[in-house]
Tab-separated table of C-alpha atoms in Angstrom:
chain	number	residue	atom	x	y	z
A	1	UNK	CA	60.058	6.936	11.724
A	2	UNK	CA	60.669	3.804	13.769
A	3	UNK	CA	56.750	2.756	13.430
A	4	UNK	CA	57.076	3.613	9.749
A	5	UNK	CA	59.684	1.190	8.723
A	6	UNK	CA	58.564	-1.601	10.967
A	7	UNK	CA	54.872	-1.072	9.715
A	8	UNK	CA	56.717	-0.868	6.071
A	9	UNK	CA	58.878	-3.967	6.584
A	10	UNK	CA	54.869	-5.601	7.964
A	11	UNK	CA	53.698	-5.239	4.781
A	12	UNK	CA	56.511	-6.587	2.695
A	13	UNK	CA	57.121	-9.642	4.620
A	14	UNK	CA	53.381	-10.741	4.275
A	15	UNK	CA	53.328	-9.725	0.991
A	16	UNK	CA	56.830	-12.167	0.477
A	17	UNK	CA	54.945	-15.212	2.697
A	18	UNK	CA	52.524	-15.590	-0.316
A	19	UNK	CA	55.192	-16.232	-2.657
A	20	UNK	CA	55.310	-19.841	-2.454
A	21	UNK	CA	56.766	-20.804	-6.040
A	22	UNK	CA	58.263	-18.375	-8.873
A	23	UNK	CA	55.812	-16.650	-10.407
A	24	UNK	CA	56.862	-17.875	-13.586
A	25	UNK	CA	55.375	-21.600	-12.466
A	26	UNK	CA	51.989	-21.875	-13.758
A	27	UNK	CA	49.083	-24.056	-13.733
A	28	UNK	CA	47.468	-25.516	-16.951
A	29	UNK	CA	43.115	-24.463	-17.002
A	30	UNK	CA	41.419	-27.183	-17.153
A	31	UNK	CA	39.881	-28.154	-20.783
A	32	UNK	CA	36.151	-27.372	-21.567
A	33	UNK	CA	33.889	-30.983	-21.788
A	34	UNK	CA	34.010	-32.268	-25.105
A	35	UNK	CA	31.190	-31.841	-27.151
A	36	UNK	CA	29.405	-33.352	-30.244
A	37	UNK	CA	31.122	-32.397	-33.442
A	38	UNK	CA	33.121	-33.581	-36.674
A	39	UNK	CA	35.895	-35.378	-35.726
A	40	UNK	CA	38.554	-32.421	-37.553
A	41	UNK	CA	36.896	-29.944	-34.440
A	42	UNK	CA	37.711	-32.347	-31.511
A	43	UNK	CA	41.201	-32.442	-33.316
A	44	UNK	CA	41.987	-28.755	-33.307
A	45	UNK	CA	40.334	-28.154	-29.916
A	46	UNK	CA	42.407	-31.414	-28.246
A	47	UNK	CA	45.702	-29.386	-30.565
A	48	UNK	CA	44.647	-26.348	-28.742
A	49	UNK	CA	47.819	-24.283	-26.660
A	50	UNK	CA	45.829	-24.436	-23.531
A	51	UNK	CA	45.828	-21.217	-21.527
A	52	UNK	CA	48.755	-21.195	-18.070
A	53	UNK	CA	47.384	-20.190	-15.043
A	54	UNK	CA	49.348	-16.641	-15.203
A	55	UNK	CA	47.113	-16.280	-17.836
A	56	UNK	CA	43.264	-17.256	-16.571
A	57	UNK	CA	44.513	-14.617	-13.589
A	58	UNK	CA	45.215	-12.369	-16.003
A	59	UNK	CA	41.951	-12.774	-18.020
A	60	UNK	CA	39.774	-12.819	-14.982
A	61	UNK	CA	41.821	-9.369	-13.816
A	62	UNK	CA	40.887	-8.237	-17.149
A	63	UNK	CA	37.053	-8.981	-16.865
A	64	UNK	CA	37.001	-7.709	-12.691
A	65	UNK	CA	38.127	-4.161	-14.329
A	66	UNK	CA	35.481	-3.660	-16.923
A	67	UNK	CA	33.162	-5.105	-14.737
A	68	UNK	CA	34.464	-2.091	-12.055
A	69	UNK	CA	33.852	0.398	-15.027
A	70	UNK	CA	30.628	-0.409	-15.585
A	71	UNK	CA	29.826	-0.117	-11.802
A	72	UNK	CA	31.082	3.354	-11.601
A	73	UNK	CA	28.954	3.922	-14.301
A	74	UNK	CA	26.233	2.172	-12.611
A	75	UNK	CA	27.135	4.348	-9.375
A	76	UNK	CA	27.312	7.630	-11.120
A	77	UNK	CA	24.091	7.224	-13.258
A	78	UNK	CA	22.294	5.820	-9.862
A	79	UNK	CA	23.978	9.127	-8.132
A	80	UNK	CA	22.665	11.296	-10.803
A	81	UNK	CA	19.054	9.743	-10.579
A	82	UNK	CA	18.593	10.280	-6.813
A	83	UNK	CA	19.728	13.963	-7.661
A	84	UNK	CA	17.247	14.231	-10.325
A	85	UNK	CA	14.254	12.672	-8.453
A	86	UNK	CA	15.111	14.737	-5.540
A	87	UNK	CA	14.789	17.875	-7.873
A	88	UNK	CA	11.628	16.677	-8.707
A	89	UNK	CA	9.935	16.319	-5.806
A	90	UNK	CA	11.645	19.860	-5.144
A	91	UNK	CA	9.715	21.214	-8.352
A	92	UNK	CA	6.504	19.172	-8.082
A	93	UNK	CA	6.155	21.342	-4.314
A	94	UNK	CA	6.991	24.740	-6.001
A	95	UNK	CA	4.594	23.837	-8.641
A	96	UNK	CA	1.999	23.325	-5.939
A	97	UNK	CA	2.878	26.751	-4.188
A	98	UNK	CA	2.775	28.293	-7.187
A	99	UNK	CA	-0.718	27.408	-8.311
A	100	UNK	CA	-2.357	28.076	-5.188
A	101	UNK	CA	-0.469	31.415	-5.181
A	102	UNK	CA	-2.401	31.866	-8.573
A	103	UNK	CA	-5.492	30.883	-7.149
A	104	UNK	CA	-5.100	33.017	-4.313
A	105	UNK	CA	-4.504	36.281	-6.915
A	106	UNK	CA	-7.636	35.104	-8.941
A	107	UNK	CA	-9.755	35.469	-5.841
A	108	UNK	CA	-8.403	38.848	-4.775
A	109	UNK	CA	-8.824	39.876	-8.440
A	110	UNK	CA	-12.053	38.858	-8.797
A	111	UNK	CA	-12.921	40.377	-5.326
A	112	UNK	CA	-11.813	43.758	-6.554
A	113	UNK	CA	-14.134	43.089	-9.855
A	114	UNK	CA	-17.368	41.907	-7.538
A	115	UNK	CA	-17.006	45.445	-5.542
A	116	UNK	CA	-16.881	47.335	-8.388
A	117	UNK	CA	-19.954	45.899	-9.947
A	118	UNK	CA	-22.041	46.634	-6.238
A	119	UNK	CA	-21.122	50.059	-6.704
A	120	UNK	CA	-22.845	50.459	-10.150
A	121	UNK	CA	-20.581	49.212	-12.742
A	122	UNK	CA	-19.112	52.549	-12.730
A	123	UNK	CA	-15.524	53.084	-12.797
A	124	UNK	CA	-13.944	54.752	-10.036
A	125	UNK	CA	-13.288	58.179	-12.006
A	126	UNK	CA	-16.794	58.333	-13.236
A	127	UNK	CA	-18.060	58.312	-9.320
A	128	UNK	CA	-15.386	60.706	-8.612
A	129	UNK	CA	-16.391	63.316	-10.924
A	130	UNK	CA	-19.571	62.853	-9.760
A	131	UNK	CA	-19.330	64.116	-6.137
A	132	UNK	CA	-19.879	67.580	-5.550
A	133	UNK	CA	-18.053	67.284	-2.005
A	134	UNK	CA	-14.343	68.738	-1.942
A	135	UNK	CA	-13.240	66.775	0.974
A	136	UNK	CA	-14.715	63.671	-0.940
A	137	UNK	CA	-13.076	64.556	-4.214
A	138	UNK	CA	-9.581	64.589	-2.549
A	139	UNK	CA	-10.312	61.577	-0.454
A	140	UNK	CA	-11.695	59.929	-3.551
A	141	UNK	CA	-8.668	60.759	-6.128
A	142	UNK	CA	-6.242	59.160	-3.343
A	143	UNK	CA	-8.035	56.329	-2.802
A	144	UNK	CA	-8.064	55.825	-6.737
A	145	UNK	CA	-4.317	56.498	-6.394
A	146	UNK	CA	-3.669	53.710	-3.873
A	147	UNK	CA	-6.396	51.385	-5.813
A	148	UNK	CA	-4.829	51.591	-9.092
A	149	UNK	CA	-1.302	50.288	-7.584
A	150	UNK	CA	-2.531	47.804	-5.837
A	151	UNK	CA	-4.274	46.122	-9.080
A	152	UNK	CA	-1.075	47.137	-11.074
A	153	UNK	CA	1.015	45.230	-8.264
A	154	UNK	CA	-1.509	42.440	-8.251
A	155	UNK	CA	-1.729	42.046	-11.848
A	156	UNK	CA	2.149	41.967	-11.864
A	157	UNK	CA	2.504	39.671	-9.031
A	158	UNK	CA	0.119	37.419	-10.954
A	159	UNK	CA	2.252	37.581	-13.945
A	160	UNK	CA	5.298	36.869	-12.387
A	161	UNK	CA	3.924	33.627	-10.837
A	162	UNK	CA	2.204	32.259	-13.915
A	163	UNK	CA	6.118	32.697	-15.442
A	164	UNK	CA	7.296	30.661	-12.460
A	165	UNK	CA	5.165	28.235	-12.522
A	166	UNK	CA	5.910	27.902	-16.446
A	167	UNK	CA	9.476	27.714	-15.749
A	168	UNK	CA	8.697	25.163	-12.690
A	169	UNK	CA	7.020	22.987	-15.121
A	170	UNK	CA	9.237	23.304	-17.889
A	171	UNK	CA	12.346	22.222	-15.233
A	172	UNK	CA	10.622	19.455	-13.758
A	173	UNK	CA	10.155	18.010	-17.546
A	174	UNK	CA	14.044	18.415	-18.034
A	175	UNK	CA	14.668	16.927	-14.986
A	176	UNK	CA	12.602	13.981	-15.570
A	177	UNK	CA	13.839	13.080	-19.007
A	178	UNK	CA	17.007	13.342	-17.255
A	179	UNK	CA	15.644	10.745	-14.562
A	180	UNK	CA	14.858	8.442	-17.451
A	181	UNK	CA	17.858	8.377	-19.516
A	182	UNK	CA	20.219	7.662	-16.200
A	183	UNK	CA	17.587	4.618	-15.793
A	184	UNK	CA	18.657	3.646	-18.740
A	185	UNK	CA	22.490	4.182	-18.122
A	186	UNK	CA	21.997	2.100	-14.988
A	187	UNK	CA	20.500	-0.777	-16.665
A	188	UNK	CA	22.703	-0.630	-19.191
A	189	UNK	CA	25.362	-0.553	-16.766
A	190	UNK	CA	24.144	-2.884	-14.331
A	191	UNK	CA	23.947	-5.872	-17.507
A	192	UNK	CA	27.224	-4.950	-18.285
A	193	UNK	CA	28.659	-5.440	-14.397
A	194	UNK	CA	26.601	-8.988	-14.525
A	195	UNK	CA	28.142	-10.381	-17.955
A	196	UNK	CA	32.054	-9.512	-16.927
A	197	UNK	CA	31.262	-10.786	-13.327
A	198	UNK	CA	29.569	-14.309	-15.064
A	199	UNK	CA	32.212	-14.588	-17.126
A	200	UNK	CA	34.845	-14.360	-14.835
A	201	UNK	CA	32.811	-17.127	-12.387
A	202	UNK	CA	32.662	-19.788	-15.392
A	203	UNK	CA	36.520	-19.291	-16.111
A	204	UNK	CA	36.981	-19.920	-11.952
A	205	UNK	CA	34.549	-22.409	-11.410
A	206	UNK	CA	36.410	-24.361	-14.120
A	207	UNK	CA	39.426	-24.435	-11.649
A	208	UNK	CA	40.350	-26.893	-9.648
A	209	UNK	CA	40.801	-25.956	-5.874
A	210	UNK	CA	44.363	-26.792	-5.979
A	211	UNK	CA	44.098	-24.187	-8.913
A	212	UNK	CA	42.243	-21.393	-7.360
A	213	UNK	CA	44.864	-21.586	-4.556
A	214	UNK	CA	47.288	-20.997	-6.645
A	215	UNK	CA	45.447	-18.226	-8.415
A	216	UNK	CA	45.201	-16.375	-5.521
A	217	UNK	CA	49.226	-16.800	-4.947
A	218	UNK	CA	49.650	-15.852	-7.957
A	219	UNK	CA	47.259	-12.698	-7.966
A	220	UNK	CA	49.355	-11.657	-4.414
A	221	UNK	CA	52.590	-12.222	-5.959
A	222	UNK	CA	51.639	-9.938	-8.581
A	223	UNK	CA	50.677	-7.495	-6.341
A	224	UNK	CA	53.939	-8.166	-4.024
A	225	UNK	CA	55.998	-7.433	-7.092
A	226	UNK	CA	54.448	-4.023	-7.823
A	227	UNK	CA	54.554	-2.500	-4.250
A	228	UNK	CA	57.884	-4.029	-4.091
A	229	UNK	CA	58.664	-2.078	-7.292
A	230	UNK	CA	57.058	0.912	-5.459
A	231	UNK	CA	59.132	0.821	-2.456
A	232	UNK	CA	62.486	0.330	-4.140
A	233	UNK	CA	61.906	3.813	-5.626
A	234	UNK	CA	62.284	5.694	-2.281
A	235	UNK	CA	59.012	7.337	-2.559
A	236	UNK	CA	58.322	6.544	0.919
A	237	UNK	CA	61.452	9.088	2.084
A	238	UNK	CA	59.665	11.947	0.462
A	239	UNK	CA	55.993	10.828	1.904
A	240	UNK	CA	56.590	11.510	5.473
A	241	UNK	CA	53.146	13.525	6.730
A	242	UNK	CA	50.257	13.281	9.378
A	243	UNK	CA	46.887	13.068	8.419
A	244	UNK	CA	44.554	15.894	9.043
A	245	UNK	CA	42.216	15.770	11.946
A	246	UNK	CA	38.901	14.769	9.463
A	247	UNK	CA	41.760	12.443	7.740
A	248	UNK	CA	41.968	10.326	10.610
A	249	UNK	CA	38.239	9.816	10.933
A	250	UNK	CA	37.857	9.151	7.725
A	251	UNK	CA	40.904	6.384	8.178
A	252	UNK	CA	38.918	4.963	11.195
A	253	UNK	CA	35.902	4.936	9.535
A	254	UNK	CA	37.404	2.505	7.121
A	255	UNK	CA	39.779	0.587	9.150
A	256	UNK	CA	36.677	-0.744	11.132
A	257	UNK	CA	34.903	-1.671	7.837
A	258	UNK	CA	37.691	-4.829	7.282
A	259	UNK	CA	36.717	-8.052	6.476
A	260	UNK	CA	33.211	-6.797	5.134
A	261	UNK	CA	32.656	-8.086	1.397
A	262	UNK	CA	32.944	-6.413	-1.209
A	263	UNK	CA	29.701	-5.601	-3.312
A	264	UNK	CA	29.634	-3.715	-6.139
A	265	UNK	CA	27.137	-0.661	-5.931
A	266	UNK	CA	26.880	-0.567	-1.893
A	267	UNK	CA	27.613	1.838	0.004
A	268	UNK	CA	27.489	-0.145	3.664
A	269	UNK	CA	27.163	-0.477	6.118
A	270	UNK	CA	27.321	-4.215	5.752
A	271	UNK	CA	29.346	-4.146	2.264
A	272	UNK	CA	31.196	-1.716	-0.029
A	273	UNK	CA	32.346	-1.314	-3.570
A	274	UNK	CA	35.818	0.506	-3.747
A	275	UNK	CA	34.181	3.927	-3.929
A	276	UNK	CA	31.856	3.447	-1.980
A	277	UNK	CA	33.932	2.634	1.186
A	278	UNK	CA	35.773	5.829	0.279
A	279	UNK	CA	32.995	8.454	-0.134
A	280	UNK	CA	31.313	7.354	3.176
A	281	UNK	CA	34.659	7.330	4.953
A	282	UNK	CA	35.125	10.816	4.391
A	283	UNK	CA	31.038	11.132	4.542
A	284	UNK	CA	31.719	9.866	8.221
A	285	UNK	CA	34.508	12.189	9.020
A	286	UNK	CA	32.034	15.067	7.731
A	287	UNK	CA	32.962	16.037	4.041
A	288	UNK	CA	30.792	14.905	1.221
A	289	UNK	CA	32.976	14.155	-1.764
A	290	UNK	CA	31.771	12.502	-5.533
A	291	UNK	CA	30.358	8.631	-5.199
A	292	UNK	CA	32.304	6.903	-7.895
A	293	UNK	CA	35.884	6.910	-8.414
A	294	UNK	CA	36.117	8.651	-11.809
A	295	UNK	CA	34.364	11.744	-10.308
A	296	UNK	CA	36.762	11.629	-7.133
A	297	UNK	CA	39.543	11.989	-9.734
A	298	UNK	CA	37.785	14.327	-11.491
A	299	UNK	CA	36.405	16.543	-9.044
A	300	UNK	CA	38.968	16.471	-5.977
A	301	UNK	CA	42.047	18.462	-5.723
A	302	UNK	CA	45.131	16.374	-7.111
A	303	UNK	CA	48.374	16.300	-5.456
A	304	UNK	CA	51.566	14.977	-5.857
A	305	UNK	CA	52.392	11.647	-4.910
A	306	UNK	CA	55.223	12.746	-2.928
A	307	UNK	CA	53.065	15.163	-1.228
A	308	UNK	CA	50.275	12.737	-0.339
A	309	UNK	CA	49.266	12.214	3.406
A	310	UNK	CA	47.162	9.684	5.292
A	311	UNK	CA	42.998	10.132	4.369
A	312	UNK	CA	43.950	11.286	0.397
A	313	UNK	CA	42.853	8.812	-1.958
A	314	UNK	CA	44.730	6.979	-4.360
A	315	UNK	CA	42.858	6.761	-8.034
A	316	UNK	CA	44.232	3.296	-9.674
A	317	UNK	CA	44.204	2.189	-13.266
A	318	UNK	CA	44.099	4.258	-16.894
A	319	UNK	CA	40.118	5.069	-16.397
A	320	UNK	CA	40.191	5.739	-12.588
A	321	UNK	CA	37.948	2.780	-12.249
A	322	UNK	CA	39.432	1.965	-8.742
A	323	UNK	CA	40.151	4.034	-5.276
A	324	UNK	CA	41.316	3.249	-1.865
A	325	UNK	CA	42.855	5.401	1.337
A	326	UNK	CA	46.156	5.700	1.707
A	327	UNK	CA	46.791	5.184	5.826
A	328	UNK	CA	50.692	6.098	5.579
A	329	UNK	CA	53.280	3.631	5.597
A	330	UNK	CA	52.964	2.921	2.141
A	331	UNK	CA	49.342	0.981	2.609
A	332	UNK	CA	46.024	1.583	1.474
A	333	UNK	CA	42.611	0.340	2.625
A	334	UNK	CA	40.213	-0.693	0.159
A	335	UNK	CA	37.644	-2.897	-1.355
A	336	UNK	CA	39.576	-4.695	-4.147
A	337	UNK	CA	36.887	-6.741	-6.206
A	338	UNK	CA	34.027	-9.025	-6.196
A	339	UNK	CA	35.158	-12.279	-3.875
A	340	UNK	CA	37.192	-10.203	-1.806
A	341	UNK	CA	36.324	-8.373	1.561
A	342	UNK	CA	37.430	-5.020	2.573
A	343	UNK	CA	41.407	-5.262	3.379
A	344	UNK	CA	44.829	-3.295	3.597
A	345	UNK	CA	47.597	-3.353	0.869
A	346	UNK	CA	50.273	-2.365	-0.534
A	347	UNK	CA	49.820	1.464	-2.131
A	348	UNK	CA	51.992	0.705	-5.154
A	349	UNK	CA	50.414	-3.031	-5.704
A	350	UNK	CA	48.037	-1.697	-8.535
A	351	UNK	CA	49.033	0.643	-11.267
A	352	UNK	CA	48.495	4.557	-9.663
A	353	UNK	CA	46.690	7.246	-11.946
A	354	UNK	CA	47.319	10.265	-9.022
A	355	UNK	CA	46.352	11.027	-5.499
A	356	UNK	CA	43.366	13.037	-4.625
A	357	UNK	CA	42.757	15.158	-1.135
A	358	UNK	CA	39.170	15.713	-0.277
A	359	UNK	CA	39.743	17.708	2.783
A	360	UNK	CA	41.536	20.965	0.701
């Protein structure tokens, strides 16, 4: 309990060193270039509120989050893909197997139909009534038995193959127009993820550096304010258990990964986007769970928040577009955003959605 409240009291007091001015205090963004026009347009634009620096952080939050939505999409459509082209290759073997199985029937069949001509072109019943021998009739009539199943089971077998090799073929169709429409999800996706992230450089690269420091206090304050929030509402009296023996793996797993960058899409090991430090924590503690975010939330066993233990994940934001471990003492690890590297915080700092466990 000791560790807990000192680890607690950690948190909060670097979270308070970053508050260097009120957070009311902002900074003007600098105005755009001026630019060739009547002289009523340089007018309005020089009359123009211009925006505080509260709120340039809060439109580049704004563009970082659909930019994160469109990279779970881009993760889940890329996830779907490998799954697909896997299944492919899967079907493109079976459909291999399956025609040489055919092949392989065609030859006995026709091997049956070559002996059959050597012995006269006469069906078996015709010889058999032909034989005056006793001992050769009975032989005869059981070897007719045996010869009719086996082209009855041959015939059948061939059947059934030339259905499974339909099916094979009709699958492996699905499956690729499948392939191709998550291609075209991923694009889609992956312009989408470069047009918020552009537009959120040009609004930074327009600060100052004076300015970008003090976006970043003011982006930290904000946080400090909502785990602050978070704490004051005794949650952490009711959170008070141990991790789970593939929870702590999966918490050392991503521990060690601080400092890398953040890169939206990876998966490691040099760089990580929020879910993807997640899924190959647990990956590394031996569970498989979902790649993106919205299908951890979806998919994964929810819990209480009061319930929650170190190694359960903590889903942020209205359309689960963000994720990161909760390692007890009311932190998280996680890869916040584009800019950023791979870091522990405060579990209440963004807005919470639920708590999945992936070991259940």
């Amino acid at each position: 309990m000791n560790r807990r409240r000192c680890a607690t009291a950690a948190i909060t007091m670097v979270c308070a060193l970053t508050v260097l001015a009120s957070p009311g205090q902002a900074f003007a963004a600098p105005e755009p270039p001026p630019t060739s026009g009547s002289g009523a347009a340089k007018d309005a634009a020089k009359d123009a509120p211009r925006k505080s620096l509260e709120q340039v952080r809060q439109e580049i939050d704004a563009l970082y989050r659909k930019a994160a939505s469109a990279t779970d999409a881009y993760n889940l459509a890329k996830s779907q893909a490998d799954k697909q082209s896997a299944e492919i290759v899967k079907l493109a073997q079976e459909i291999v197997k399956g025609q040489a199985r055919i092949d392989d029937l065609k030859n006995r069949a026709g091997a049956a139909a070559r002996a059959q001509y050597r012995d006269g072109g006469l069906p078996p019943e015709a010889q058999l009534v032909l034989t005056d021998d006793p001992q050769l009739f009975l032989d005869g009539a059981g070897r007719i038995q045996q010869g009719q199943k086996a082209t009855k089971d041959l015939l059948g077998e061939l059947t059934r193959t030339q259905a499974d090799l339909a099916a094979y073929t009709k699958d492996a169709s699905t499956q690729w127009q499948k392939l191709e429409a998550n291609r075209v999800k991923q694009a889609k996706a992956k312009k989408e993820i470069t047009a918020q992230l552009a537009a959120a450089k040009k609004i930074e690269d327009k600060l100052a550096k004076q300015e970008r420091e003090r976006l970043l206090q003011l982006e930290q304050n904000a946080e400090y304010k909502a785990q602050t929030a978070w704490l004051s509402s005794g949650v952490l009296k009711e959170i008070s258990r141990s991790a789970s023996p593939q929870g702590k793996k999966a918490i050392q797993f991503a521990t060690a990964q601080i400092g890398k960058p953040y890169v939206w899409g990876a998966e490691g090991p040099g760089s990580y986007d929020c879910s993807g430090l997640t899924s190959q924590a647990w990956s590394a503690a031996g569970k498989g769970i979902p790649r993106t975010s919205q299908e951890q939330w979806r998919l994964l066993r929810r819990i209480e928040i009061k319930d929650m233990r170190p190694g359960d994940l903590i889903i942020y934001h209205a359309d689960a577009s963000h994720v990161g471990m909760y390692i007890g003492d009311g932190a998280i690890v996680h890869a916040p955003r584009p800019g950023r590297n791979v870091t522990i915080t405060g579990a209440g700092s963004m807005a919470m959605l639920g708590v999945v466990r992936p070991d259940m």
